[in-house]
Short mmCIF file of C-alpha atoms in Angstrom, two decimals:
data_model
loop_
_atom_site.label_atom_id
_atom_site.label_comp_id
_atom_site.label_asym_id
_atom_site.label_seq_id
_atom_site.Cartn_x
_atom_site.Cartn_y
_atom_site.Cartn_z
CA MET A 1 90.30 168.45 159.64
CA ARG A 2 87.51 165.86 159.69
CA THR A 3 86.90 166.30 155.98
CA THR A 4 90.60 165.90 155.15
CA PHE A 5 90.81 162.69 157.21
CA ARG A 6 87.88 161.13 155.35
CA SER A 7 89.47 161.99 151.97
CA ARG A 8 92.74 160.38 152.92
CA LYS A 9 90.98 157.26 154.18
CA ARG A 10 88.98 156.97 150.93
CA THR A 11 92.13 157.44 148.85
CA ALA A 12 93.97 154.75 150.80
CA THR A 13 91.06 152.34 150.35
CA ILE A 14 90.92 152.94 146.57
CA GLY A 15 94.71 152.51 146.31
CA ALA A 16 94.58 149.18 148.14
CA ALA A 17 91.83 147.94 145.83
CA LEU A 18 93.79 148.93 142.71
CA THR A 19 96.87 147.15 144.05
CA ALA A 20 94.86 143.96 144.57
CA VAL A 21 93.42 144.16 141.04
CA LEU A 22 96.88 144.67 139.47
CA THR A 23 98.27 141.74 141.48
CA LEU A 24 95.50 139.45 140.20
CA ALA A 25 96.02 140.64 136.61
CA LEU A 26 99.76 139.99 136.74
CA THR A 27 99.15 136.54 138.24
CA ALA A 28 96.69 135.72 135.43
CA CYS A 29 99.14 136.93 132.75
CA ASN A 30 101.89 134.77 134.18
CA GLY A 31 99.55 131.79 134.11
CA ASP A 32 98.65 132.40 130.44
CA ASP A 33 102.32 132.70 129.51
CA ASN A 34 103.01 129.32 131.08
CA ALA A 35 100.04 127.78 129.27
CA LEU A 36 101.15 129.09 125.85
CA GLY A 37 104.90 128.81 126.00
CA GLY A 38 106.17 128.22 129.47
CA GLY A 39 107.83 124.83 128.93
CA GLN A 40 104.78 122.93 127.55
CA THR A 41 104.65 121.44 124.04
CA SER A 42 101.83 121.12 121.50
CA PRO A 43 99.85 117.83 121.20
CA ALA A 44 101.54 117.04 117.85
CA ALA A 45 105.01 117.56 119.29
CA SER A 46 104.15 115.45 122.32
CA ALA A 47 102.88 112.61 120.12
CA ALA A 48 105.99 112.78 117.95
CA ALA A 49 108.28 112.70 120.98
CA SER A 50 106.42 109.82 122.65
CA GLY A 51 105.75 107.80 119.49
CA GLY A 52 102.00 108.09 120.04
CA THR A 53 99.20 107.61 117.54
CA GLY A 54 99.25 111.12 116.12
CA GLY A 55 101.67 113.40 114.28
CA ALA A 56 104.96 112.01 112.99
CA GLY A 57 104.57 108.64 114.74
CA GLN A 58 101.40 107.82 112.81
CA ALA A 59 102.88 109.11 109.55
CA ASP A 60 105.83 106.75 109.90
CA ARG A 61 103.58 103.74 110.45
CA SER A 62 101.29 104.72 107.60
CA ALA A 63 104.24 104.89 105.22
CA GLY A 64 105.35 101.42 106.24
CA THR A 65 101.98 99.64 106.14
CA GLY A 66 100.08 101.41 103.40
CA THR A 67 97.25 102.05 105.88
CA SER A 68 96.52 104.45 108.74
CA THR A 69 95.48 101.85 111.28
CA GLY A 70 97.28 103.42 114.22
CA GLY A 71 100.15 100.94 114.26
CA SER A 72 98.54 97.72 113.05
CA ASP A 73 100.75 95.45 110.92
CA GLN A 74 97.82 94.53 108.69
CA GLY A 75 98.74 95.04 105.02
CA ALA A 76 102.42 95.57 105.78
CA ASP A 77 104.98 94.82 103.08
CA THR A 78 106.42 91.42 103.95
CA GLY A 79 109.30 91.74 101.53
CA ASN A 80 108.19 88.75 99.43
CA GLY A 81 107.06 90.68 96.37
CA ASP A 82 103.44 91.11 97.44
CA THR A 83 101.69 94.46 97.28
CA GLY A 84 100.02 96.09 100.29
CA ALA A 85 96.70 94.60 99.16
CA GLY A 86 98.08 91.08 99.44
CA MET A 87 98.29 90.56 95.66
CA ALA A 88 101.51 89.39 94.00
CA ASP A 89 103.41 92.05 92.11
CA VAL A 90 103.58 92.16 88.31
CA CYS A 91 106.15 89.80 86.78
CA ARG A 92 108.96 92.20 85.93
CA THR A 93 111.50 91.51 83.21
CA HIS A 94 114.35 91.16 85.70
CA VAL A 95 112.65 88.23 87.48
CA LEU A 96 111.87 86.37 84.25
CA ASP A 97 113.90 84.19 81.92
CA ALA A 98 112.67 84.13 78.30
CA THR A 99 113.24 81.43 75.67
CA ALA A 100 111.83 80.84 72.18
CA ALA A 101 111.23 77.47 70.47
CA ASN A 102 109.86 76.31 67.13
CA ASN A 103 106.69 74.25 67.73
CA THR A 104 105.49 74.02 64.14
CA THR A 105 103.69 70.73 63.49
CA ASP A 106 102.19 71.15 60.00
CA GLU A 107 103.05 72.60 56.62
CA THR A 108 100.56 75.45 56.73
CA ASN A 109 100.63 77.16 60.09
CA GLY A 110 103.90 77.81 61.85
CA VAL A 111 104.09 78.17 65.65
CA VAL A 112 106.83 79.74 67.74
CA THR A 113 106.39 79.47 71.52
CA VAL A 114 107.97 82.01 73.84
CA SER A 115 108.20 81.01 77.51
CA PHE A 116 108.62 83.18 80.61
CA LYS A 117 110.03 81.43 83.68
CA ASN A 118 109.85 83.05 87.11
CA ILE A 119 113.43 82.99 88.38
CA GLY A 120 112.71 85.33 91.28
CA SER A 121 112.23 84.37 94.92
CA ALA A 122 108.60 85.51 95.16
CA ASP A 123 105.28 84.94 93.43
CA CYS A 124 104.41 87.31 90.60
CA ARG A 125 101.37 87.82 88.41
CA ILE A 126 101.24 87.97 84.63
CA ASN A 127 98.21 88.93 82.58
CA GLY A 128 97.59 89.99 79.02
CA PHE A 129 99.38 90.10 75.70
CA PRO A 130 103.11 90.57 75.22
CA GLY A 131 104.58 93.04 72.79
CA VAL A 132 106.32 91.34 69.85
CA ASP A 133 108.37 92.99 67.11
CA ILE A 134 110.21 90.78 64.63
CA LYS A 135 113.19 91.94 62.60
CA THR A 136 113.90 90.70 59.09
CA SER A 137 117.07 90.28 57.10
CA LEU A 138 115.86 93.17 54.92
CA GLY A 139 116.08 95.57 57.86
CA ASP A 140 112.33 95.78 58.32
CA THR A 141 110.42 95.30 61.58
CA ILE A 142 107.10 93.46 61.80
CA SER A 143 104.85 94.36 64.73
CA VAL A 144 102.77 91.26 65.46
CA ASP A 145 99.04 91.75 66.05
CA ARG A 146 97.02 90.18 68.89
CA ASN A 147 94.79 87.24 68.01
CA GLY A 148 91.77 88.45 70.01
CA GLU A 149 91.68 85.64 72.57
CA GLN A 150 90.69 86.41 76.18
CA ALA A 151 93.62 86.94 78.54
CA VAL A 152 93.45 85.14 81.90
CA PRO A 153 95.48 86.36 84.92
CA GLN A 154 98.13 83.92 86.10
CA ILE A 155 100.19 83.67 89.29
CA LEU A 156 103.71 82.34 88.77
CA LYS A 157 105.43 80.87 91.79
CA GLU A 158 109.18 80.55 91.86
CA GLY A 159 110.15 78.20 89.03
CA ASP A 160 106.74 78.34 87.28
CA THR A 161 106.49 79.07 83.56
CA ALA A 162 103.98 80.94 81.40
CA ALA A 163 104.05 81.05 77.60
CA PHE A 164 102.46 82.47 74.47
CA ASN A 165 102.43 81.47 70.80
CA ILE A 166 103.30 83.40 67.68
CA THR A 167 101.49 81.89 64.72
CA TYR A 168 102.53 82.63 61.14
CA PRO A 169 101.90 81.25 57.63
CA VAL A 170 104.57 78.80 56.58
CA ASN A 171 106.38 79.82 53.40
CA ASN A 172 105.12 77.39 50.77
CA SER A 173 105.79 79.72 47.83
CA GLY A 174 108.80 77.78 46.59
CA GLY A 175 111.02 80.83 46.99
CA SER A 176 113.48 81.69 49.73
CA GLY A 177 110.98 84.08 51.30
CA VAL A 178 111.81 86.67 53.93
CA LYS A 179 114.22 85.54 56.60
CA LEU A 180 113.25 86.48 60.14
CA THR A 181 116.25 87.08 62.38
CA ASP A 182 115.43 88.52 65.81
CA MET A 183 112.51 89.21 68.12
CA VAL A 184 111.98 92.01 70.62
CA VAL A 185 109.58 90.58 73.21
CA THR A 186 108.12 92.65 76.05
CA PRO A 187 106.20 90.90 78.86
CA PRO A 188 102.66 92.16 79.60
CA ASN A 189 102.52 95.39 81.64
CA GLU A 190 106.27 95.90 81.29
CA VAL A 191 108.54 98.21 79.30
CA GLU A 192 111.86 96.35 79.43
CA PRO A 193 112.08 93.84 76.54
CA PHE A 194 113.96 90.63 75.81
CA ASP A 195 116.01 90.24 72.64
CA LEU A 196 115.58 86.72 71.25
CA LYS A 197 116.58 84.90 68.08
CA TRP A 198 113.80 83.80 65.73
CA PRO A 199 113.92 79.98 65.86
CA ALA A 200 111.71 79.04 62.90
CA GLY A 201 111.29 79.41 59.14
CA THR A 202 110.72 82.21 56.69
CA LEU A 203 107.71 84.13 55.48
CA ALA A 204 106.52 84.35 51.92
CA VAL A 205 107.59 87.65 50.39
CA THR A 206 104.02 89.00 50.18
CA ASP A 207 103.40 88.12 53.84
CA GLY A 208 106.70 89.57 55.04
CA GLN A 209 105.99 92.99 53.52
CA ASP A 210 102.91 93.80 55.63
CA GLY A 211 103.13 91.46 58.59
CA GLY A 212 100.91 88.89 56.84
CA LYS A 213 98.84 86.70 59.11
CA MET A 214 101.23 86.64 62.02
CA GLU A 215 99.43 86.81 65.35
CA VAL A 216 100.33 86.55 69.03
CA SER A 217 98.26 84.89 71.76
CA PRO A 218 97.86 86.09 75.37
CA VAL A 219 100.23 84.66 77.97
CA GLY A 220 99.01 81.50 79.69
CA LYS A 221 100.44 79.33 82.44
CA VAL A 222 102.22 76.14 81.43
CA GLY A 223 101.40 73.01 83.40
#
């Protein structure tokens, strides 16, 4: 009987210990569940919900400012045509008005001046050579070469004008020459052209066949 009593006491003690261990394990599991999914959100989701500096909140600000400065307005698009770097945007065709005039002053070298006026509401920058193709009454097209001068960047404020010259040999052959009818003029760094009438004289037949000595200058600011 004494032996049996000791066995039962030992069994009861072991059972109580196991019960305590299982209780602690279940409590720990419940705690882990709460930590992983029991009503708490991830840091990214919390930042997105609160508009903090991480996650979606920062992405929205970065898209608006061009920088990831954590909400700073530095470099933000002000809506006045400037880029995020503070430099005026390229002068696009739709903010320019183009005109052509005959500025020939001698009997040897003809000059046609094409002007670009900024009719937009913001500053824009223009730099380089325009594209110029001239159509003839014979159905040909003359692509005018650059004259090799150095282009200088220009900033056009609202109402400012930039211009370039097309130089060509005046027709002194005594014949009717080749009649030039229209020009297709594309501003520098643009793809949309202007269609303008040629305002000056003719080319000698030999010059009109291969483009002759026609050249175009880079765009420069007027005034």
